[in-house]
CSV table of C-alpha atoms and ligand atoms in Angstrom, one decimal:
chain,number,residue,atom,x,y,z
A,1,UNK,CA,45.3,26.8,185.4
A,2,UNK,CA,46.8,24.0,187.2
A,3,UNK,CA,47.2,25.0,191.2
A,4,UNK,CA,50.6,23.9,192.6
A,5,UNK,CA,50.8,22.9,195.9
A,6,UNK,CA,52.8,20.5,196.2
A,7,UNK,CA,56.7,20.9,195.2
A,8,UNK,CA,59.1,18.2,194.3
A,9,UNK,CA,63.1,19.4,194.2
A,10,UNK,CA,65.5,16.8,192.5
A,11,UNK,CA,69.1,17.2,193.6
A,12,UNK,CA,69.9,18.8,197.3
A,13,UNK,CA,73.0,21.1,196.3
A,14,UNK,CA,73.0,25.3,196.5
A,15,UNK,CA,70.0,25.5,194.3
A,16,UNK,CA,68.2,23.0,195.2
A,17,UNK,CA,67.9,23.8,198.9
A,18,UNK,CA,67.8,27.2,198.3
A,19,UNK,CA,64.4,26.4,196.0
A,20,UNK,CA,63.1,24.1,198.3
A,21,UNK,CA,63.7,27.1,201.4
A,22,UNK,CA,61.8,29.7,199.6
A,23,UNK,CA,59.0,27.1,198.3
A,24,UNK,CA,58.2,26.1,201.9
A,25,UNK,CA,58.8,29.4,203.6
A,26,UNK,CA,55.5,30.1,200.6
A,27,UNK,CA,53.5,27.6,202.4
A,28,UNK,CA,54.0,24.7,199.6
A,29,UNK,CA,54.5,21.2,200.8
A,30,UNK,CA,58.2,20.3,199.8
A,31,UNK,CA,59.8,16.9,198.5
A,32,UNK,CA,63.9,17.3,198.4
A,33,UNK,CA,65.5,14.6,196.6
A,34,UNK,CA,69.0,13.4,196.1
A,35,UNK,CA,71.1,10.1,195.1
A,36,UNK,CA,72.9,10.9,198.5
A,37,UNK,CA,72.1,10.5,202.1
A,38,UNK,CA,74.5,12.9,203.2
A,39,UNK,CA,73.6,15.3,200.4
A,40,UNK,CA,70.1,15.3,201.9
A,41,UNK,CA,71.2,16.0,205.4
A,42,UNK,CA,73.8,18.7,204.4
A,43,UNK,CA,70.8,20.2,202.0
A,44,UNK,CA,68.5,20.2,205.2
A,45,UNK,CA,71.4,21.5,207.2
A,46,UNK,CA,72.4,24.7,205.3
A,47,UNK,CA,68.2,25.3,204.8
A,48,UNK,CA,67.9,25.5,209.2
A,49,UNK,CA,70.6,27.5,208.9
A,50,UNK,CA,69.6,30.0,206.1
A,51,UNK,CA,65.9,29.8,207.7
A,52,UNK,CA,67.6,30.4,211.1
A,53,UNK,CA,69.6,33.4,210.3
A,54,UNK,CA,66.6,35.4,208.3
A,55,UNK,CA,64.8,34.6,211.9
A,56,UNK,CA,67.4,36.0,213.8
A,57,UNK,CA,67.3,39.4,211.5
A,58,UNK,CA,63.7,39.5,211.4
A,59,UNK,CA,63.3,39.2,207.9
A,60,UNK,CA,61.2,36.2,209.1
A,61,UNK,CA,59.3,35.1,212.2
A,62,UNK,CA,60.9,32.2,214.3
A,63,UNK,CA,57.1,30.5,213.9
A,64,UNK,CA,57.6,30.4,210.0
A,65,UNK,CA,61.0,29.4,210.1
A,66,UNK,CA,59.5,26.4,212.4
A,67,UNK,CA,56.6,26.2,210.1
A,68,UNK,CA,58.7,26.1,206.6
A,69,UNK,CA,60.9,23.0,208.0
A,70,UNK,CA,57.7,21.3,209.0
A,71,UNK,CA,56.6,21.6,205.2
A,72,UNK,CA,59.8,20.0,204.0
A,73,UNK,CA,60.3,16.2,203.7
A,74,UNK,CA,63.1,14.5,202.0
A,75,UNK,CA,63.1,11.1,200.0
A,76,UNK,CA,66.2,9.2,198.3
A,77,UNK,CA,64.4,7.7,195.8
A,78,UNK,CA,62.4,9.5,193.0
A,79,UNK,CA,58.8,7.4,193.7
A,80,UNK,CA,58.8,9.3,196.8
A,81,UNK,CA,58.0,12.5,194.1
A,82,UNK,CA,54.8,10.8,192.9
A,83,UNK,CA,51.9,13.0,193.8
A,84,UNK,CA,53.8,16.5,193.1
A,85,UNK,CA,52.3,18.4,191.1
A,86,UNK,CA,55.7,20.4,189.9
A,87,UNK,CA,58.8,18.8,189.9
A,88,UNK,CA,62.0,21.1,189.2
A,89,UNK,CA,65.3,19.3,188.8
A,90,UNK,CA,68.7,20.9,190.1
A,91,UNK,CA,71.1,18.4,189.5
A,92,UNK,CA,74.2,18.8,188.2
A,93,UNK,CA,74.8,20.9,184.7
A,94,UNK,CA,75.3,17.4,182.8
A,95,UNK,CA,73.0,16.7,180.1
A,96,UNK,CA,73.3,12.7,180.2
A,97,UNK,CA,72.5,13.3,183.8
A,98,UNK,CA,69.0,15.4,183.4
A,99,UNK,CA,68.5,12.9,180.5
A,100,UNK,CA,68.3,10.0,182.9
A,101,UNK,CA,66.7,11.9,186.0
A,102,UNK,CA,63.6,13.0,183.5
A,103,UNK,CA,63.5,9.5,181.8
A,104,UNK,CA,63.0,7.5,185.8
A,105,UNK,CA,60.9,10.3,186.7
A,106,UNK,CA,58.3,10.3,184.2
A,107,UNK,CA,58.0,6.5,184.7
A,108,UNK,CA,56.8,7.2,188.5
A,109,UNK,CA,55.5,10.7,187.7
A,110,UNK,CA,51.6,11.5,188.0
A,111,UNK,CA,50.3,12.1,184.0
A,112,UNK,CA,48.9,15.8,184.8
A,113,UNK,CA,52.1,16.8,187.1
A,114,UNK,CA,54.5,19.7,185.2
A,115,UNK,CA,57.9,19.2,185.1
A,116,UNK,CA,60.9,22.4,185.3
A,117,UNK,CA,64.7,22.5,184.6
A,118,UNK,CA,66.5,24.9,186.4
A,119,UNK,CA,69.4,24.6,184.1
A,120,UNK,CA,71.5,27.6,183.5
A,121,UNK,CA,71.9,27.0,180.0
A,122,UNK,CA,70.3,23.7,178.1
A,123,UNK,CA,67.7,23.7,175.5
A,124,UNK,CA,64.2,22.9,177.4
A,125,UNK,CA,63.3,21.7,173.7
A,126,UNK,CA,65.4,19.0,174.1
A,127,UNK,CA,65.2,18.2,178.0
A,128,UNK,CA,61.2,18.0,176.7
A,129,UNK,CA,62.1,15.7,174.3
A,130,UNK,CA,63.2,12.9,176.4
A,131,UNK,CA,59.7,13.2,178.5
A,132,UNK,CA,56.5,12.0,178.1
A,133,UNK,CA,55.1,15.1,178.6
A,134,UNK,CA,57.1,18.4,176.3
A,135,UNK,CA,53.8,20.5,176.7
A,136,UNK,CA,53.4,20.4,180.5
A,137,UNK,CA,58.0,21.0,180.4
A,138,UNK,CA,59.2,24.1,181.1
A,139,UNK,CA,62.2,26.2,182.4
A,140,UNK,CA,62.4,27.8,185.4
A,141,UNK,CA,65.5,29.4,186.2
A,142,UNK,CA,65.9,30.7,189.7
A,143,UNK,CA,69.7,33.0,190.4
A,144,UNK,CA,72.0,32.4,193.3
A,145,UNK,CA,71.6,32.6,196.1
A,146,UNK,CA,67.8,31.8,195.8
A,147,UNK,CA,66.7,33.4,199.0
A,148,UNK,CA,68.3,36.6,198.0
A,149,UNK,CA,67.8,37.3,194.2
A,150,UNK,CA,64.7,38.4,193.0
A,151,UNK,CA,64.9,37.3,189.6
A,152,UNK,CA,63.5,33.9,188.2
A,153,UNK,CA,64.0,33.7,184.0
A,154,UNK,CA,61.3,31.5,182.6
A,155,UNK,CA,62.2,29.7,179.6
A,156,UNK,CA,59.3,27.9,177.4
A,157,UNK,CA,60.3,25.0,175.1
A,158,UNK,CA,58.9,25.1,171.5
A,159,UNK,CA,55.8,22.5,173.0
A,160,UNK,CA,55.1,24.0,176.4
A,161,UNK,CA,51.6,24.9,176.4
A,162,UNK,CA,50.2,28.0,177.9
A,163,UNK,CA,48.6,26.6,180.8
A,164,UNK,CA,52.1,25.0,181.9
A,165,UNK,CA,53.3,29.1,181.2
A,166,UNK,CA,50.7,30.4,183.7
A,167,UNK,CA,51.3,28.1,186.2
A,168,UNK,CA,54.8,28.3,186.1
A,169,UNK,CA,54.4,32.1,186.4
A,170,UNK,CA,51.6,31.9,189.1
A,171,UNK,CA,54.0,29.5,191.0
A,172,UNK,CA,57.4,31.9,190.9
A,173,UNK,CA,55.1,35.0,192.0
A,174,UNK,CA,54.0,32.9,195.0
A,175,UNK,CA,57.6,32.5,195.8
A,176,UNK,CA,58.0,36.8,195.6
A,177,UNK,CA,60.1,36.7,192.9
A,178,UNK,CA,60.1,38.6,189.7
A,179,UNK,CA,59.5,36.9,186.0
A,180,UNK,CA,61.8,37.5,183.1
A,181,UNK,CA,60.4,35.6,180.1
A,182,UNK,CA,63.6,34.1,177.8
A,183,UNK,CA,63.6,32.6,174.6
A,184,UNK,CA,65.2,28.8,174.6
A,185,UNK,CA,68.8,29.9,173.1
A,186,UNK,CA,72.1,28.7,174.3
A,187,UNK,CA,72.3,29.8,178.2
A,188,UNK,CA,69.2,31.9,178.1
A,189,UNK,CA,69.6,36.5,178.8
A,190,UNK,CA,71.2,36.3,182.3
A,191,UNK,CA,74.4,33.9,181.6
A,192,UNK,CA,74.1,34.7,177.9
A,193,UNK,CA,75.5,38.2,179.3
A,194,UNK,CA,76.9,37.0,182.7
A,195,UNK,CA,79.6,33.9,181.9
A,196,UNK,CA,81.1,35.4,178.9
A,197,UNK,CA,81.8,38.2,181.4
A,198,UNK,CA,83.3,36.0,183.9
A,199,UNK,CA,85.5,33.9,181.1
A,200,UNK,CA,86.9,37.0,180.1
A,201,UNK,CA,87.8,37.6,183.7
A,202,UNK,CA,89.6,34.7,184.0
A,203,UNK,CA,91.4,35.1,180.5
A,204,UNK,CA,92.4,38.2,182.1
A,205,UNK,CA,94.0,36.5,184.5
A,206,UNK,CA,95.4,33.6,182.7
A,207,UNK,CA,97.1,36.5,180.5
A,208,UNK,CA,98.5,38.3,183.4
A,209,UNK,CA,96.6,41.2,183.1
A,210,UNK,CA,96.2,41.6,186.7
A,211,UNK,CA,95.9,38.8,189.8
A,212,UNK,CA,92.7,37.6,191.2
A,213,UNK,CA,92.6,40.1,193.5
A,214,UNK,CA,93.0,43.0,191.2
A,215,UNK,CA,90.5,41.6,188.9
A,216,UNK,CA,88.0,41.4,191.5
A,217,UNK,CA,88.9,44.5,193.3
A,218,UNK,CA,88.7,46.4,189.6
A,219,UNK,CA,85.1,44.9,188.9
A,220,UNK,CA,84.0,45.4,192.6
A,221,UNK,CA,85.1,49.1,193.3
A,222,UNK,CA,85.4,50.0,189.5
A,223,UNK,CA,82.1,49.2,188.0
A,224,UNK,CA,80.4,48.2,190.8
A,225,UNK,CA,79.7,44.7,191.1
A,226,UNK,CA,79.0,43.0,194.4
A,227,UNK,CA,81.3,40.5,193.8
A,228,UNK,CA,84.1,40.5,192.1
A,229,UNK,CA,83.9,38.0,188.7
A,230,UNK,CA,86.3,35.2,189.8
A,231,UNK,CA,84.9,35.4,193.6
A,232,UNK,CA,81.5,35.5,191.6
A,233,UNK,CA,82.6,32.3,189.3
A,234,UNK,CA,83.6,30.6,192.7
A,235,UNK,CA,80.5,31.2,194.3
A,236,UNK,CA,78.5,29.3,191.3
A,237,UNK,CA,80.6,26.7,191.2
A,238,UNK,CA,83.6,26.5,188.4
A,239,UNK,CA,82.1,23.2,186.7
A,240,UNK,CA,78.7,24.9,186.4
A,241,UNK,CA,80.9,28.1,184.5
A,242,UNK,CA,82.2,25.9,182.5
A,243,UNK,CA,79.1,23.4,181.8
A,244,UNK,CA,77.3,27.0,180.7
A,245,UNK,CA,80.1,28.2,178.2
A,246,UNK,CA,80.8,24.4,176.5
A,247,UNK,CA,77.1,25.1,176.4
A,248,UNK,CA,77.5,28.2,174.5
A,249,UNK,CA,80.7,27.5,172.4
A,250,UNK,CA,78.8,24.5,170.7
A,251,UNK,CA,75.3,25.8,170.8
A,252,UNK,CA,76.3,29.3,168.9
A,253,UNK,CA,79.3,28.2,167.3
A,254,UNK,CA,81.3,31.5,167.8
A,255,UNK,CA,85.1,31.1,168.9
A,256,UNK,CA,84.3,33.9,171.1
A,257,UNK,CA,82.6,31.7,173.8
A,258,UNK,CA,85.4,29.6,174.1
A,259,UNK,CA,85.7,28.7,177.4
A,260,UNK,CA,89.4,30.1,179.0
A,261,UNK,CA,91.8,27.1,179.3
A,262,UNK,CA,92.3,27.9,182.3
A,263,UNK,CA,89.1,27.0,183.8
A,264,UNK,CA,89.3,23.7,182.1
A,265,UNK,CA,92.6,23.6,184.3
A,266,UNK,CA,91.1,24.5,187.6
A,267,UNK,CA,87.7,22.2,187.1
A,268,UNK,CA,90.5,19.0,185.8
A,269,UNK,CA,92.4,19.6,189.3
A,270,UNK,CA,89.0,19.8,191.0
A,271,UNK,CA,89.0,23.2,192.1
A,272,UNK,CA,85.7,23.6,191.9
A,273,UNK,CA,85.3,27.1,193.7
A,274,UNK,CA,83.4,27.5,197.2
A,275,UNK,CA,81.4,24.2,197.1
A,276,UNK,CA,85.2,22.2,197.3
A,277,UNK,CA,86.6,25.2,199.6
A,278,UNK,CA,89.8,26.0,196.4
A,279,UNK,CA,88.8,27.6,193.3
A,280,UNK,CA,90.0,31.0,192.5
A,281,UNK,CA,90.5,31.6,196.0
A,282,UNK,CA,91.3,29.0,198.9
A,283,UNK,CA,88.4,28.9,201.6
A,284,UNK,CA,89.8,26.4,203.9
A,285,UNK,CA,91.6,29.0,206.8
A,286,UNK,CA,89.6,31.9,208.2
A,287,UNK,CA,89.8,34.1,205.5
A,288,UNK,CA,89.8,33.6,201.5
A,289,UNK,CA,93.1,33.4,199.8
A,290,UNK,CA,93.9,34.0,196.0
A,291,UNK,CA,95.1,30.7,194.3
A,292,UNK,CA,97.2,33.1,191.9
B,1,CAA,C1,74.8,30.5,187.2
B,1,CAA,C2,73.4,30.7,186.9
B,1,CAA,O1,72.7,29.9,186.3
B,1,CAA,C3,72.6,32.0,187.3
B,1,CAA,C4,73.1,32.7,188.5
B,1,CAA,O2,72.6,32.5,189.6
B,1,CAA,S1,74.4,33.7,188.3
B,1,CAA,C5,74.7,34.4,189.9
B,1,CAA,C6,73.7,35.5,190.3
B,1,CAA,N1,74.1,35.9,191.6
B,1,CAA,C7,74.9,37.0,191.8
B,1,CAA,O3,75.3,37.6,190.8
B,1,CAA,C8,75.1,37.3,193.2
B,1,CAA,C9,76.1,38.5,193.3
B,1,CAA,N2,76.2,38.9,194.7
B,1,CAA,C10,75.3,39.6,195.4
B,1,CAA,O4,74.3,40.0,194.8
B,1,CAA,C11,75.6,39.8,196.8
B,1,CAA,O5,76.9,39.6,197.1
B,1,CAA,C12,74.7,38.9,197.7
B,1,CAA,C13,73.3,39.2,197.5
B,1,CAA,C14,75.0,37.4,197.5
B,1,CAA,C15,75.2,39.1,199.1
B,1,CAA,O6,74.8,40.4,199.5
B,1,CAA,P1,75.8,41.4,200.3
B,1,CAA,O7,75.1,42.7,200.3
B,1,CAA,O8,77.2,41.2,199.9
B,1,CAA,O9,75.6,41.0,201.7
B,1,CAA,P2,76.3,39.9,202.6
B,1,CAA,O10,76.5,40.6,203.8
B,1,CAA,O11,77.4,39.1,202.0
B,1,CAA,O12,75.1,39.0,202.7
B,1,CAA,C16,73.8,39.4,203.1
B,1,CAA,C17,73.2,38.4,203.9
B,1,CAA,O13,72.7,37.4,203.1
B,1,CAA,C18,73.1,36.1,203.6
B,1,CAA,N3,73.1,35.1,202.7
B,1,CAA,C19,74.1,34.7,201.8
B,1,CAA,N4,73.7,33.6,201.1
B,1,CAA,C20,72.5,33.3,201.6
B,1,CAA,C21,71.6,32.2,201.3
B,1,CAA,N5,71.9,31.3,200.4
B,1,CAA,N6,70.5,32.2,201.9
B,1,CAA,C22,70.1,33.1,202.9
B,1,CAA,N7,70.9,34.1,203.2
B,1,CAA,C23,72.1,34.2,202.6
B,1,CAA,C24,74.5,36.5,204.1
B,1,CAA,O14,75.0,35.4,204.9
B,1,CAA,C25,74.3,37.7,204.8
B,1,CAA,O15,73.7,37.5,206.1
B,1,CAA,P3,74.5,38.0,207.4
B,1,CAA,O16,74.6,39.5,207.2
B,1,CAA,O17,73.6,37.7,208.5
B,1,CAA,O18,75.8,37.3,207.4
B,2,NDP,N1,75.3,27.3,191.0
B,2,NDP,C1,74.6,28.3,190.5
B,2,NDP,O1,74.9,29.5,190.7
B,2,NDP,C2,73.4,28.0,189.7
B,2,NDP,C3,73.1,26.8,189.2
B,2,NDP,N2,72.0,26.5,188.4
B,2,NDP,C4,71.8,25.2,187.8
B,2,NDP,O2,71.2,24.4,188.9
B,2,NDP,C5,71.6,23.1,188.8
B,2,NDP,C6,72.3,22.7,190.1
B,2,NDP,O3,73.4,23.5,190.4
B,2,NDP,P1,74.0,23.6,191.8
B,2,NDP,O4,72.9,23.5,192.8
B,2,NDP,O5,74.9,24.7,191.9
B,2,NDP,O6,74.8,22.2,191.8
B,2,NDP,P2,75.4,21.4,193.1
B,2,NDP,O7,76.5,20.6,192.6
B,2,NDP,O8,75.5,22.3,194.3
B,2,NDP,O9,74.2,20.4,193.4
B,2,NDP,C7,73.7,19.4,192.5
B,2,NDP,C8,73.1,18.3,193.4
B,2,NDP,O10,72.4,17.4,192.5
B,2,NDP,C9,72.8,16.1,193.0
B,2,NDP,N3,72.6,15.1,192.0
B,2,NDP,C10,73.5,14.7,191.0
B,2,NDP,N4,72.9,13.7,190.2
B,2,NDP,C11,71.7,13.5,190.7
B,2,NDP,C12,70.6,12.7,190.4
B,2,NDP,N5,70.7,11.8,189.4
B,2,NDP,N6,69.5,12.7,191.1
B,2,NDP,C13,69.4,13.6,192.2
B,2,NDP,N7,70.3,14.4,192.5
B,2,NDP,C14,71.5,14.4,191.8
B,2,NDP,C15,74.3,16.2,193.5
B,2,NDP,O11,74.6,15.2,194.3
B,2,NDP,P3,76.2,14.7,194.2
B,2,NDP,O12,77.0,15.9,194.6
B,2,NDP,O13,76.2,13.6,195.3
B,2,NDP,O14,76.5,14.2,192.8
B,2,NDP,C16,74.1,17.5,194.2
B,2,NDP,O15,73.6,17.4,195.5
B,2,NDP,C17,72.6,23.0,187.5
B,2,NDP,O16,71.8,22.7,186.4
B,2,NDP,C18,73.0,24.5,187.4
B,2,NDP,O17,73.4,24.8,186.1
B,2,NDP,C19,71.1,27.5,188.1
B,2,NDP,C20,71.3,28.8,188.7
B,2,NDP,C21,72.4,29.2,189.4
């Protein structure tokens, strides 16, 4: 079984630094890459202060939160992900866009090296397909937020090979989390259950059923979420939501996936939830607002 030690993390967004936290707070050596600059620095940014507030609580010591930073480094340009020897792209939920990212990186890519998708809901067959490599391509599905959630879903194409499965396993137990094996169907078990729940929360708003905050406050105090759906589908990200259930809608072909109209409206106007501080609530005073 191939040993990972060494970690490379396309894409610098909530995932991605959240992956690249609990990989180095594990003692793995830690690559971050993104198109952006500034994505790279904000990425580092919120991983300090994520690393700095589990020291202050003592979940963590202050000399691993100064040791997991040391293990991170961060590169611009996908060469600089050479010599991993697992590279998980988090970039956006866009298939042309993991398409393109998997196609460069193979061309700079070390022959033996794995590479994981932590999409929420594509077919890892046919991510694998555009690689050199479908038997050493796999999906590995961490939840949000990373550092918190104990769950990672790992999703095999119809080519990964067993050795690629092992690893991938070995590598999320190293992390502290817990495997949940999925078959590669439309959106895998957790957002095969989760986003039609959350689309049916917002056609119960866009029906008038009740407001956001009666939604929320119905799902939180009534069947005991932590968060209510529509604060939920903010926190994710309302293009991701959306990504998953076009994802679903074509993949199944049921009418009952079809994703509410009026989170096509929200993601068109660029609300995208928490991550552009207005989704289904406004997060740019002191305290959320409901947009309706
Ligand atoms: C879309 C997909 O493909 C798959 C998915 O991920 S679907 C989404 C799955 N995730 C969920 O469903 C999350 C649902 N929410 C929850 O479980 C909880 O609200 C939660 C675990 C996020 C927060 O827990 P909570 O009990 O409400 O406590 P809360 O007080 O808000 O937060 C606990 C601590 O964690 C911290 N925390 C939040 N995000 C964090 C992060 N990214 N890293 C580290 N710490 C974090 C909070 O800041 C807080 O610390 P302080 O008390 O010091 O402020
Ligand atoms: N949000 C969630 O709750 C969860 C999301 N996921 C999945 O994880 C992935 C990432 O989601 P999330 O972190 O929320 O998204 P974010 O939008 O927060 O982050 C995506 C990051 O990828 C960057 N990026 C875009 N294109 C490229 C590229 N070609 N090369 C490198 N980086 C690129 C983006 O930069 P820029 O903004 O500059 O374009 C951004 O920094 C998606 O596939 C999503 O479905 C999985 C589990 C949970």
């Amino acid at each position: 079984m191939a040993q990972i030690n060494k970690l490379g993390v396309i894409g610098a967004g909530q995932m991605g630094n959240g992956i690249a936290h609990v990989a180095a707070l594990a003692g793995l050596d830690v690559v971050l890459n993104d198109v952006s600059a500034d994505r790279l620095k904000s990425g580092m940014a919120t991983i300090n202060g994520n690393l700095t507030r589990q020291a202050a609580k003592k979940i963590i010591s202050d000399e691993a939160r100064g040791q997991a930073l040391g293990h991170i480094t961060l590169t611009d340009s996908l060469d600089g992900l050479a010599d991993c020897d697992l590279v998980i792209e988090t970039a956006i939920e866009k298939e042309d866009v993991k398409r393109k990212i998997f196609h460069d990186l193979c061309a700079v890519l070390k022959p033996e090296a794995v590479i994981a998708s932590n999409t929420s809901s594509i077919s890892i067959t046919r991510l694998a397909a555009c690689t050199d490599r479908p038997e050493r391509f796999i999906g590995i599905h961490f939840m949000n937020p990373v550092p918190l959630m104990e769950l990672v879903e790992l999703i095999r194409g119809i080519a990964t090979d067993d050795t690629t499965f092992e690893s991938a396993k070995e590598f999320v137990r190293r992390l502290g989390k817990q495997v949940a094996v999925s078959e590669d169907f439309p959106a895998f078990i957790v957002n095969r259950i989760l986003l039609p729940m959350i689309n049916e929360a917002i056609y119960t708003l866009y029906e008038g059923v009740g407001n956001v905050e009666a939604i929320d406050a119905a799902m939180k105090l009534g069947a005991h979420h932590p968060m209510g759906p529509l604060e939920l589908a903010d926190f994710i990200g309302l293009d991701i939501c959306l990504s998953i259930m076009q994802v679903l809608h074509e993949g199944l072909a049921d009418s009952k996936y079809r994703p509410c109209p009026l989170l096509v409206k929200y993601v068109e106007a660029g609300w995208l939830g928490r991550k552009t501080q207005r989704g289904f609530y406004d997060y740019r005073g002191p305290k959320p607002v409901p947009t309706r």
